[in-house]
Short mmCIF file of C-alpha atoms and ligand atoms in Angstrom, two decimals:
data_model
loop_
_atom_site.label_atom_id
_atom_site.label_comp_id
_atom_site.label_asym_id
_atom_site.label_seq_id
_atom_site.Cartn_x
_atom_site.Cartn_y
_atom_site.Cartn_z
CA MET B 1 128.02 83.09 132.85
CA SER B 2 128.88 83.88 129.18
CA GLY B 3 132.38 84.86 128.40
CA ALA B 4 133.33 88.43 127.26
CA GLY B 5 132.63 88.70 123.37
CA ARG B 6 131.41 85.06 123.01
CA PRO B 7 128.01 84.64 121.58
CA GLY B 8 125.57 83.13 123.93
CA PRO B 9 122.45 81.33 123.52
CA HIS B 10 120.36 84.40 122.49
CA LEU B 11 120.88 86.96 119.90
CA TRP B 12 121.66 89.52 122.54
CA SER B 13 123.45 87.45 125.11
CA GLY B 14 126.97 89.33 125.01
CA ARG B 15 125.86 92.25 127.07
CA PHE B 16 124.53 90.22 129.84
CA ASP B 17 126.12 88.58 132.90
CA GLY B 18 124.23 85.10 133.05
CA GLY B 19 121.15 84.06 131.30
CA PRO B 20 117.63 85.28 131.56
CA ASP B 21 115.05 83.99 134.06
CA ALA B 22 113.38 81.18 132.45
CA GLY B 23 109.93 81.87 133.41
CA VAL B 24 110.13 85.50 132.26
CA PHE B 25 111.96 84.65 129.23
CA SER B 26 109.32 82.29 128.29
CA PHE B 27 106.68 84.88 128.72
CA GLY B 28 108.39 87.10 125.90
CA VAL B 29 108.89 84.11 123.56
CA SER B 30 106.88 84.53 120.16
CA LEU B 31 108.19 81.40 118.28
CA PRO B 32 105.00 79.51 118.86
CA PHE B 33 102.93 82.00 116.90
CA ASP B 34 105.36 84.05 114.91
CA ARG B 35 106.64 80.66 113.24
CA ARG B 36 103.89 81.56 110.86
CA LEU B 37 106.17 84.17 109.24
CA PHE B 38 108.89 81.68 108.56
CA GLU B 39 108.75 81.95 104.87
CA GLU B 40 108.63 85.59 104.90
CA ASP B 41 111.63 85.83 107.29
CA VAL B 42 113.73 83.70 105.13
CA GLU B 43 112.60 85.45 101.91
CA GLY B 44 113.60 88.86 103.75
CA SER B 45 117.00 87.49 104.73
CA LEU B 46 117.82 86.21 101.18
CA ALA B 47 117.27 89.71 99.74
CA TRP B 48 119.21 91.30 102.75
CA ALA B 49 122.21 88.93 101.97
CA GLU B 50 121.93 90.29 98.34
CA ALA B 51 121.84 93.93 99.33
CA LEU B 52 124.75 93.48 101.59
CA ALA B 53 126.83 91.88 98.96
CA ARG B 54 125.94 94.61 96.40
CA ALA B 55 126.65 97.17 98.94
CA GLY B 56 130.13 95.61 99.26
CA VAL B 57 129.46 94.98 103.03
CA ILE B 58 130.16 91.18 102.75
CA SER B 59 131.93 89.16 100.12
CA GLN B 60 130.16 87.47 97.27
CA GLY B 61 131.37 84.15 98.67
CA ASP B 62 129.65 84.75 102.00
CA ALA B 63 126.52 86.04 100.24
CA ASP B 64 126.43 82.71 98.09
CA ALA B 65 126.84 80.71 101.43
CA MET B 66 123.93 82.67 103.03
CA ALA B 67 121.72 81.93 100.01
CA GLY B 68 122.58 78.20 99.95
CA GLY B 69 122.04 78.09 103.58
CA LEU B 70 118.77 79.89 103.66
CA GLN B 71 117.32 77.97 100.85
CA ALA B 72 118.05 74.73 102.50
CA ILE B 73 116.24 76.07 105.54
CA LEU B 74 113.29 77.07 103.54
CA ALA B 75 113.29 73.80 102.10
CA ALA B 76 113.20 72.00 105.35
CA GLY B 77 110.59 74.16 106.84
CA ARG B 78 108.25 73.44 103.76
CA ALA B 79 108.86 69.72 104.00
CA ASP B 80 108.00 69.52 107.53
CA ALA B 81 106.08 72.19 109.51
CA ALA B 82 107.48 70.80 112.86
CA PHE B 83 111.07 71.90 111.79
CA VAL B 84 110.32 75.37 112.72
CA SER B 85 110.53 75.02 116.46
CA GLY B 86 113.19 75.08 119.14
CA PRO B 87 114.26 77.31 122.27
CA ASP B 88 114.54 80.41 120.20
CA GLU B 89 113.04 83.63 121.28
CA ASP B 90 111.41 84.27 117.90
CA ILE B 91 111.28 83.27 114.25
CA HIS B 92 114.20 85.64 113.44
CA ALA B 93 116.49 84.10 116.16
CA PHE B 94 115.39 80.68 114.97
CA VAL B 95 116.45 81.32 111.38
CA GLU B 96 119.80 83.03 112.24
CA ARG B 97 120.67 80.04 114.38
CA GLN B 98 119.78 77.51 111.84
CA LEU B 99 121.95 79.64 109.29
CA VAL B 100 124.99 79.54 111.59
CA GLU B 101 124.55 75.94 112.23
CA ARG B 102 124.63 75.18 108.66
CA ILE B 103 127.12 77.66 107.19
CA GLY B 104 129.15 78.73 110.41
CA GLU B 105 131.03 82.08 110.34
CA ALA B 106 129.46 83.72 107.12
CA GLY B 107 125.93 83.08 108.89
CA LYS B 108 127.05 85.47 111.73
CA ARG B 109 127.30 88.33 109.22
CA LEU B 110 123.93 88.23 107.96
CA HIS B 111 122.45 90.49 110.63
CA THR B 112 125.14 93.29 109.79
CA GLY B 113 123.23 96.54 109.59
CA ARG B 114 119.88 95.04 110.11
CA SER B 115 117.52 95.15 113.39
CA ARG B 116 114.71 92.58 114.28
CA ASN B 117 112.47 95.77 114.68
CA GLU B 118 112.56 96.42 110.85
CA GLN B 119 112.61 92.58 110.08
CA VAL B 120 109.30 91.92 112.09
CA SER B 121 107.64 94.85 110.23
CA LEU B 122 108.91 93.38 106.94
CA ASP B 123 107.72 89.74 107.69
CA LEU B 124 104.16 90.93 108.58
CA ARG B 125 103.87 93.22 105.66
CA LEU B 126 105.11 90.39 103.47
CA TYR B 127 102.60 88.10 105.20
CA LEU B 128 99.60 90.28 104.64
CA LYS B 129 100.33 91.10 101.10
CA ARG B 130 100.54 87.34 100.40
CA ARG B 131 97.70 86.28 102.44
CA ILE B 132 94.91 89.15 101.48
CA PRO B 133 94.27 87.86 98.09
CA GLY B 134 93.03 84.61 99.65
CA ILE B 135 90.66 86.28 101.66
CA VAL B 136 89.43 88.47 98.58
CA ALA B 137 89.00 85.09 96.78
CA ARG B 138 86.80 83.83 99.74
CA LEU B 139 84.94 87.07 99.58
CA LYS B 140 84.30 86.54 95.89
CA ARG B 141 83.17 83.03 96.46
CA LEU B 142 80.59 84.17 98.94
CA ALA B 143 79.46 86.85 96.60
CA GLY B 144 79.19 84.25 93.74
CA ALA B 145 77.12 82.29 95.94
CA LEU B 146 74.63 85.00 96.60
CA ALA B 147 74.70 85.88 93.12
CA SER B 148 73.58 82.32 92.27
CA ARG B 149 70.78 82.24 94.70
CA ALA B 150 69.69 85.90 93.17
CA GLU B 151 69.63 84.01 89.75
CA ALA B 152 67.68 81.25 90.85
CA CYS B 153 65.07 83.28 92.54
CA GLY B 154 63.94 84.65 89.12
CA GLY B 155 61.10 87.00 89.62
CA ALA B 156 59.85 85.80 93.09
CA LEU B 157 58.92 88.41 95.39
CA MET B 158 59.40 89.01 99.15
CA PRO B 159 58.78 91.69 101.72
CA SER B 160 61.75 94.22 102.69
CA TYR B 161 61.64 95.43 106.08
CA THR B 162 62.41 98.53 107.98
CA HIS B 163 62.29 98.41 111.81
CA LEU B 164 61.57 94.93 111.04
CA ARG B 165 58.12 95.69 110.05
CA ARG B 166 56.99 94.91 106.50
CA ALA B 167 58.07 97.90 104.26
CA GLN B 168 57.65 97.38 100.39
CA PRO B 169 57.68 94.35 98.23
CA ILE B 170 61.06 93.55 96.54
CA LEU B 171 62.42 90.87 94.16
CA ALA B 172 64.05 88.01 96.44
CA ALA B 173 67.06 88.42 94.10
CA HIS B 174 67.43 92.19 95.26
CA PHE B 175 67.87 90.82 98.90
CA PHE B 176 70.82 88.38 98.00
CA LEU B 177 72.34 91.17 95.77
CA ALA B 178 72.12 93.61 98.77
CA HIS B 179 74.32 91.34 100.61
CA ALA B 180 76.82 90.75 97.83
CA ALA B 181 77.26 94.53 97.49
CA ALA B 182 78.51 94.71 101.09
CA PHE B 183 80.89 91.93 100.57
CA ARG B 184 82.23 93.46 97.53
CA ARG B 185 82.95 96.61 99.46
CA ASP B 186 84.91 94.36 101.89
CA ALA B 187 86.99 93.06 99.16
CA GLY B 188 87.93 96.83 98.34
CA ARG B 189 88.62 97.39 101.99
CA PHE B 190 91.12 94.21 102.08
CA GLU B 191 92.85 95.46 99.08
CA ARG B 192 93.49 99.08 100.62
CA ALA B 193 94.86 97.13 103.58
CA ALA B 194 97.27 95.37 101.41
CA ASP B 195 98.15 98.62 99.73
CA GLU B 196 98.91 100.08 103.06
CA ALA B 197 101.14 97.19 103.76
CA ASP B 198 102.93 97.71 100.56
CA GLU B 199 105.96 99.87 101.93
CA MET B 200 109.37 98.18 102.28
CA PRO B 201 110.84 98.91 105.57
CA LEU B 202 114.45 97.55 105.44
CA GLY B 203 117.12 100.18 105.79
CA SER B 204 115.56 101.60 108.83
CA GLY B 205 117.91 99.77 111.20
CA ALA B 206 116.89 99.55 114.72
CA ILE B 207 115.29 103.03 114.52
CA ALA B 208 117.65 105.66 112.96
CA GLY B 209 118.53 104.10 109.60
CA ALA B 210 121.31 101.88 108.47
CA THR B 211 124.94 102.78 108.22
CA CYS B 212 125.63 100.50 105.34
CA ALA B 213 124.46 101.92 101.98
CA VAL B 214 121.92 99.34 101.16
CA ASP B 215 119.89 99.78 97.96
CA THR B 216 116.58 100.19 99.50
CA ALA B 217 114.99 100.49 95.97
CA PHE B 218 116.71 97.28 94.96
CA LEU B 219 115.20 95.64 98.10
CA ALA B 220 111.79 96.83 97.46
CA ARG B 221 111.78 95.64 94.11
CA ARG B 222 113.42 92.25 94.84
CA LEU B 223 110.76 91.84 97.84
CA GLY B 224 107.86 92.93 95.55
CA PHE B 225 107.13 96.15 97.15
CA SER B 226 105.99 99.34 95.23
CA ARG B 227 107.70 101.81 97.50
CA VAL B 228 110.01 102.21 100.53
CA VAL B 229 108.91 103.64 103.92
CA SER B 230 109.67 107.27 104.39
CA ASN B 231 110.98 107.58 107.99
CA SER B 232 112.86 105.00 109.82
CA LEU B 233 111.62 106.23 113.32
CA ASP B 234 108.01 106.07 111.91
CA ALA B 235 108.80 102.61 110.36
CA SER B 236 109.94 100.89 113.58
CA SER B 237 106.72 101.98 115.49
CA ASP B 238 104.06 101.90 112.67
CA ARG B 239 101.51 98.92 112.53
CA ASP B 240 98.88 100.94 110.84
CA PHE B 241 98.63 98.29 108.20
CA ALA B 242 97.87 95.68 111.01
CA ALA B 243 94.93 97.84 112.20
CA ALA B 244 93.71 98.63 108.58
CA PHE B 245 93.65 94.55 108.14
CA LEU B 246 91.80 94.13 111.54
CA PHE B 247 89.37 96.89 110.44
CA ALA B 248 88.72 95.22 107.20
CA CYS B 249 88.21 91.99 108.77
CA SER B 250 85.90 93.42 111.49
CA VAL B 251 83.82 95.08 109.06
CA ALA B 252 83.56 91.88 106.78
CA MET B 253 82.42 89.95 110.13
CA VAL B 254 79.90 92.63 110.80
CA HIS B 255 78.43 91.92 107.23
CA LEU B 256 78.83 88.28 107.95
CA SER B 257 76.88 88.56 111.22
CA ARG B 258 74.12 90.63 109.64
CA LEU B 259 73.74 88.07 106.87
CA ALA B 260 73.65 85.18 109.32
CA GLU B 261 70.90 87.26 111.28
CA ASP B 262 68.87 87.53 108.05
CA VAL B 263 69.07 83.88 107.39
CA ILE B 264 68.58 82.78 110.86
CA LEU B 265 65.32 84.78 111.07
CA PHE B 266 64.07 84.02 107.33
CA THR B 267 64.62 80.18 107.96
CA SER B 268 62.69 80.04 111.16
CA GLU B 269 59.26 78.57 111.42
CA GLU B 270 57.84 82.15 111.78
CA PHE B 271 59.15 83.44 108.51
CA GLY B 272 59.52 80.19 106.53
CA PHE B 273 61.16 82.24 103.75
CA PHE B 274 64.17 79.94 103.02
CA ASP B 275 64.98 76.18 103.74
CA LEU B 276 68.02 75.54 105.35
CA PRO B 277 69.62 72.03 103.95
CA ASP B 278 69.70 69.43 106.63
CA ARG B 279 73.33 69.12 106.18
CA PHE B 280 74.02 72.59 107.51
CA ALA B 281 71.92 72.09 110.71
CA THR B 282 72.20 70.47 114.07
CA GLY B 283 69.60 68.87 116.24
CA SER B 284 68.90 68.92 119.95
CA SER B 285 70.09 66.49 122.41
CA LEU B 286 66.46 66.81 124.06
CA MET B 287 64.04 68.35 121.74
CA PRO B 288 63.55 66.14 118.69
CA GLN B 289 61.88 68.57 116.46
CA LYS B 290 64.72 70.99 116.48
CA LYS B 291 66.71 71.98 113.36
CA ASN B 292 69.29 74.58 114.35
CA PRO B 293 71.16 76.90 112.10
CA ASP B 294 74.46 76.64 114.08
CA PRO B 295 76.95 77.66 111.54
CA LEU B 296 75.25 81.00 110.81
CA GLU B 297 75.00 81.51 114.82
CA LEU B 298 78.71 80.76 115.10
CA ALA B 299 79.59 83.34 112.35
CA ARG B 300 77.39 85.83 113.96
CA GLY B 301 79.11 84.92 117.53
CA LYS B 302 82.61 84.99 116.05
CA SER B 303 82.33 88.52 115.05
CA GLY B 304 82.58 89.30 118.54
CA ARG B 305 86.26 88.04 118.75
CA VAL B 306 87.40 89.89 115.56
CA LEU B 307 85.93 93.07 116.80
CA GLY B 308 87.66 92.64 120.00
CA ARG B 309 91.03 92.10 118.13
CA LEU B 310 90.52 95.28 116.36
CA ALA B 311 89.62 97.06 119.72
CA GLY B 312 92.47 95.13 121.61
CA TRP B 313 95.04 96.38 118.98
CA LEU B 314 94.10 99.87 118.96
CA ALA B 315 94.37 99.87 122.79
CA THR B 316 97.78 98.42 122.54
CA MET B 317 99.04 101.04 120.05
CA LYS B 318 97.64 104.16 121.56
CA GLY B 319 100.16 104.87 124.54
CA LEU B 320 103.34 103.78 122.74
CA PRO B 321 106.20 106.11 122.80
CA SER B 322 107.86 106.73 119.29
CA GLY B 323 110.10 103.75 118.09
CA TYR B 324 109.86 100.09 118.56
CA ASN B 325 108.24 98.94 121.81
CA ARG B 326 107.91 95.23 122.64
CA ASP B 327 104.17 95.79 122.92
CA LEU B 328 104.16 95.67 119.03
CA GLN B 329 104.68 91.89 119.30
CA GLU B 330 100.91 91.60 120.28
CA ASP B 331 100.17 92.35 116.54
CA LYS B 332 100.77 89.04 115.29
CA GLU B 333 98.21 86.86 117.24
CA ALA B 334 95.46 89.63 116.59
CA VAL B 335 96.20 89.45 112.85
CA PHE B 336 96.39 85.67 112.74
CA GLU B 337 93.28 85.00 114.83
CA ALA B 338 91.24 87.59 112.82
CA GLU B 339 92.50 86.17 109.58
CA ASP B 340 91.72 82.58 110.62
CA THR B 341 88.19 83.54 111.97
CA VAL B 342 87.28 85.58 108.75
CA SER B 343 88.39 82.98 106.33
CA ALA B 344 86.50 80.12 108.20
CA SER B 345 83.49 82.09 108.76
CA LEU B 346 83.51 83.28 104.86
CA ASP B 347 83.66 79.49 103.84
CA ALA B 348 80.96 78.23 106.19
CA SER B 349 78.58 81.25 105.20
CA ALA B 350 79.25 80.57 101.41
CA ALA B 351 78.44 76.92 101.83
CA VAL B 352 75.27 77.46 103.71
CA VAL B 353 74.20 80.56 101.13
CA ALA B 354 74.69 78.22 98.27
CA GLY B 355 72.16 75.61 99.81
CA LEU B 356 69.45 77.88 100.63
CA GLU B 357 66.02 77.14 98.90
CA LEU B 358 63.60 79.91 98.43
CA ASN B 359 59.92 79.25 99.58
CA ALA B 360 58.51 81.46 96.97
CA GLU B 361 54.97 80.63 97.89
CA ARG B 362 55.52 81.90 101.39
CA THR B 363 57.65 85.06 100.37
CA GLY B 364 55.02 86.06 97.74
CA ARG B 365 52.16 85.87 100.10
CA ALA B 366 54.26 88.07 102.60
CA ALA B 367 54.81 90.47 99.91
CA SER B 368 51.09 91.34 99.42
CA GLY B 369 48.62 92.99 101.72
CA LEU B 370 48.94 96.31 103.39
CA LEU B 371 52.69 96.71 102.55
CA LEU B 372 51.31 97.85 99.22
CA ALA B 373 50.10 101.05 100.93
CA THR B 374 52.86 103.20 99.37
CA ASP B 375 51.77 101.94 96.03
CA VAL B 376 48.20 103.09 96.67
CA ALA B 377 49.42 106.53 97.74
CA ASP B 378 51.53 106.69 94.54
CA TYR B 379 48.41 105.90 92.51
CA LEU B 380 46.69 108.88 93.81
CA VAL B 381 49.66 111.12 93.35
CA ALA B 382 49.68 109.94 89.65
CA ARG B 383 46.07 111.20 89.62
CA GLY B 384 46.82 114.71 90.87
CA VAL B 385 46.52 114.20 94.85
CA ALA B 386 49.35 116.06 96.78
CA PHE B 387 51.53 113.33 98.33
CA ARG B 388 50.81 114.49 101.79
CA ASP B 389 47.02 114.22 101.24
CA ALA B 390 47.36 110.65 99.56
CA HIS B 391 49.42 109.66 102.63
CA ALA B 392 46.60 110.73 105.03
CA ILE B 393 43.82 109.01 102.90
CA VAL B 394 45.67 105.91 102.60
CA GLY B 395 46.57 105.97 106.32
CA GLY B 396 42.85 106.03 107.03
CA MET B 397 42.05 103.14 104.52
CA VAL B 398 44.80 101.02 106.37
CA ARG B 399 43.23 101.80 109.93
CA THR B 400 39.76 100.70 108.48
CA LEU B 401 41.01 97.71 106.85
CA SER B 402 43.26 96.39 109.58
CA ALA B 403 40.37 96.82 112.05
CA GLN B 404 38.41 94.41 109.73
CA GLY B 405 41.24 91.98 109.06
CA ARG B 406 41.04 92.73 105.40
CA ASP B 407 43.65 94.29 102.88
CA PHE B 408 43.50 96.22 99.50
CA ALA B 409 42.73 93.16 97.29
CA SER B 410 39.40 92.51 98.99
CA LEU B 411 38.15 96.24 98.20
CA GLY B 412 35.20 96.32 95.63
CA PRO B 413 35.09 99.43 93.18
CA ASP B 414 32.53 101.35 95.50
CA GLU B 415 34.48 100.68 98.50
CA TRP B 416 37.69 102.33 96.85
CA ARG B 417 35.76 105.24 95.70
CA ALA B 418 34.34 105.62 99.18
CA PHE B 419 37.91 106.49 100.30
CA SER B 420 38.69 108.72 97.39
CA ASP B 421 36.91 109.50 94.04
CA ARG B 422 40.19 109.59 92.41
CA PHE B 423 40.28 105.90 92.47
CA GLU B 424 39.21 104.48 88.99
CA PRO B 425 38.07 100.99 88.04
CA ASP B 426 41.77 100.17 87.05
CA VAL B 427 43.04 100.34 90.62
CA ALA B 428 42.51 96.74 91.68
CA GLY B 429 44.91 95.67 88.90
CA ALA B 430 47.42 98.49 89.49
CA ILE B 431 47.91 97.44 93.21
CA SER B 432 50.19 94.40 93.47
CA ALA B 433 53.61 93.45 94.53
CA ALA B 434 54.60 92.73 90.85
CA ALA B 435 53.37 96.13 89.81
CA SER B 436 55.14 97.66 92.78
CA VAL B 437 58.47 96.24 91.95
CA ALA B 438 57.92 97.12 88.13
CA ALA B 439 56.99 100.65 88.89
CA LYS B 440 60.43 101.50 90.53
CA ARG B 441 62.64 103.50 88.23
CA THR B 442 66.05 104.10 89.56
CA PRO B 443 69.28 101.89 88.77
CA GLN B 444 69.78 100.76 92.30
CA SER B 445 66.00 99.92 92.87
CA THR B 446 64.35 96.56 92.89
CA ASN B 447 62.82 97.13 89.34
CA PRO B 448 63.48 93.71 87.44
CA GLU B 449 65.59 95.23 84.87
CA ALA B 450 67.61 97.04 87.42
CA VAL B 451 68.21 93.95 89.36
CA ARG B 452 69.21 92.01 85.99
CA ALA B 453 71.57 94.69 85.28
CA ALA B 454 73.10 94.76 89.01
CA LEU B 455 73.46 90.84 88.79
CA ASP B 456 75.25 91.05 85.34
CA GLU B 457 77.57 93.78 86.82
CA LEU B 458 78.30 91.55 89.98
CA ARG B 459 79.28 88.70 87.59
CA ALA B 460 81.43 90.91 85.54
CA TRP B 461 83.28 91.91 88.75
CA LEU B 462 83.42 88.29 89.93
CA GLY B 463 84.75 87.04 86.68
CA GLY B 464 87.47 89.79 86.07
CA GLY B 465 89.25 92.55 87.48
CA ARG B 466 87.46 95.14 89.91
N1 LIG J 1 109.30 89.20 118.49
C1 LIG J 1 109.54 90.42 118.14
C2 LIG J 1 108.21 91.29 117.87
O1 LIG J 1 107.27 90.38 117.29
C3 LIG J 1 110.53 90.74 117.25
C4 LIG J 1 111.11 91.97 117.29
C5 LIG J 1 112.10 92.06 118.60
N2 LIG J 1 112.83 93.29 118.85
C6 LIG J 1 113.29 93.63 119.88
N3 LIG J 1 113.92 94.73 119.87
N4 LIG J 1 113.13 92.78 121.06
O2 LIG J 1 108.16 92.45 117.90
#
């Protein structure tokens, strides 16, 4: 039983007659995972102590004592990660206990006018703002590896696919730059999630706002935020920024999974377009010939857990009444697991991509043959045949040639003309994979000059701003 008015073991013990049930209390403990917010929590408290002193709520002497104590706590946690542990309910309780143990009475004034509801929002916002640039850097490393592969491919050709059936020839570089374009969009999505987190919630109190006139604009500046939240009630329940982060993680994992699927297919015996270096493969315990692309399969597989974290988090948020609810504590494990999984998957994928070797002889062979049919139709169109008629003529040619196991390259001049008198002797030279890519005209196309420009533009983004 705790005596009236005497602080108990928990931040809120005074109201209760006796301690909480140990098993149920431990069900609610978050310190084992929110300890990851240690630095942010101390940083927020340092700023809060300053704001309290500036508002005249505490003496400068108390504020100085708090700053000294908090700096010492920060140093202890930085020196030894195991320091951040104990019987505390959460990271906020941990830091406050440490402070009171160090500086006594003054430490008990730190929580004046403040609630853990706004503290936890602040901590997670600070955390995401600090961590997102690291993910963007990893995305850029992967895009850089794709750019290097594109460069190394030179003018090598490969087939593109729709419905996983050969469609049209492209430069192999175009394939790598296609994946890079997706990861570049992801970087933008992460930056927008960081922008969403960039609102300073202190001053919201538990829900209705603070009674002491703390300078929220000062707090925002001091903590590196560009703006202050607009409504304390909304602020206590808002975790949209966590959802935005999880969405960015999910889309990045979808992109990693699709890259992995392409590379798994294209390094298989059936395709043989790229060689996977031995150091990124594993063998079979039974079948001596196997060389398995496990890191790619894991990146593809792990996308499931990140998508699950997004879906799970949206489900947690959807039924909540306005204001803080303890359900919101679930945000942290979702964010941390998604962050760890995306980071590890990006690193492994960048390493594998950097080691891919193009088998240009095989991709070039696969890029010739009947997938030049569109180019044959375009040839007829250039000589006055309506596209729909050209399509039908070439469709008939494909039917005949595939029945005979032949392709366009095997046709003699008379055979061409038997299909249409618009075919001139130059047709044999005009129909090739290299001519096909060179004939493309738009900036987003696989035309070699367009691809060169796209690579330069990607490198400019990698090297500098956005
Ligand atoms: N551990 C809590 C969380 O993550 C901190 C906020 C606790 N607030 C409260 N009123 N119990 O959400």
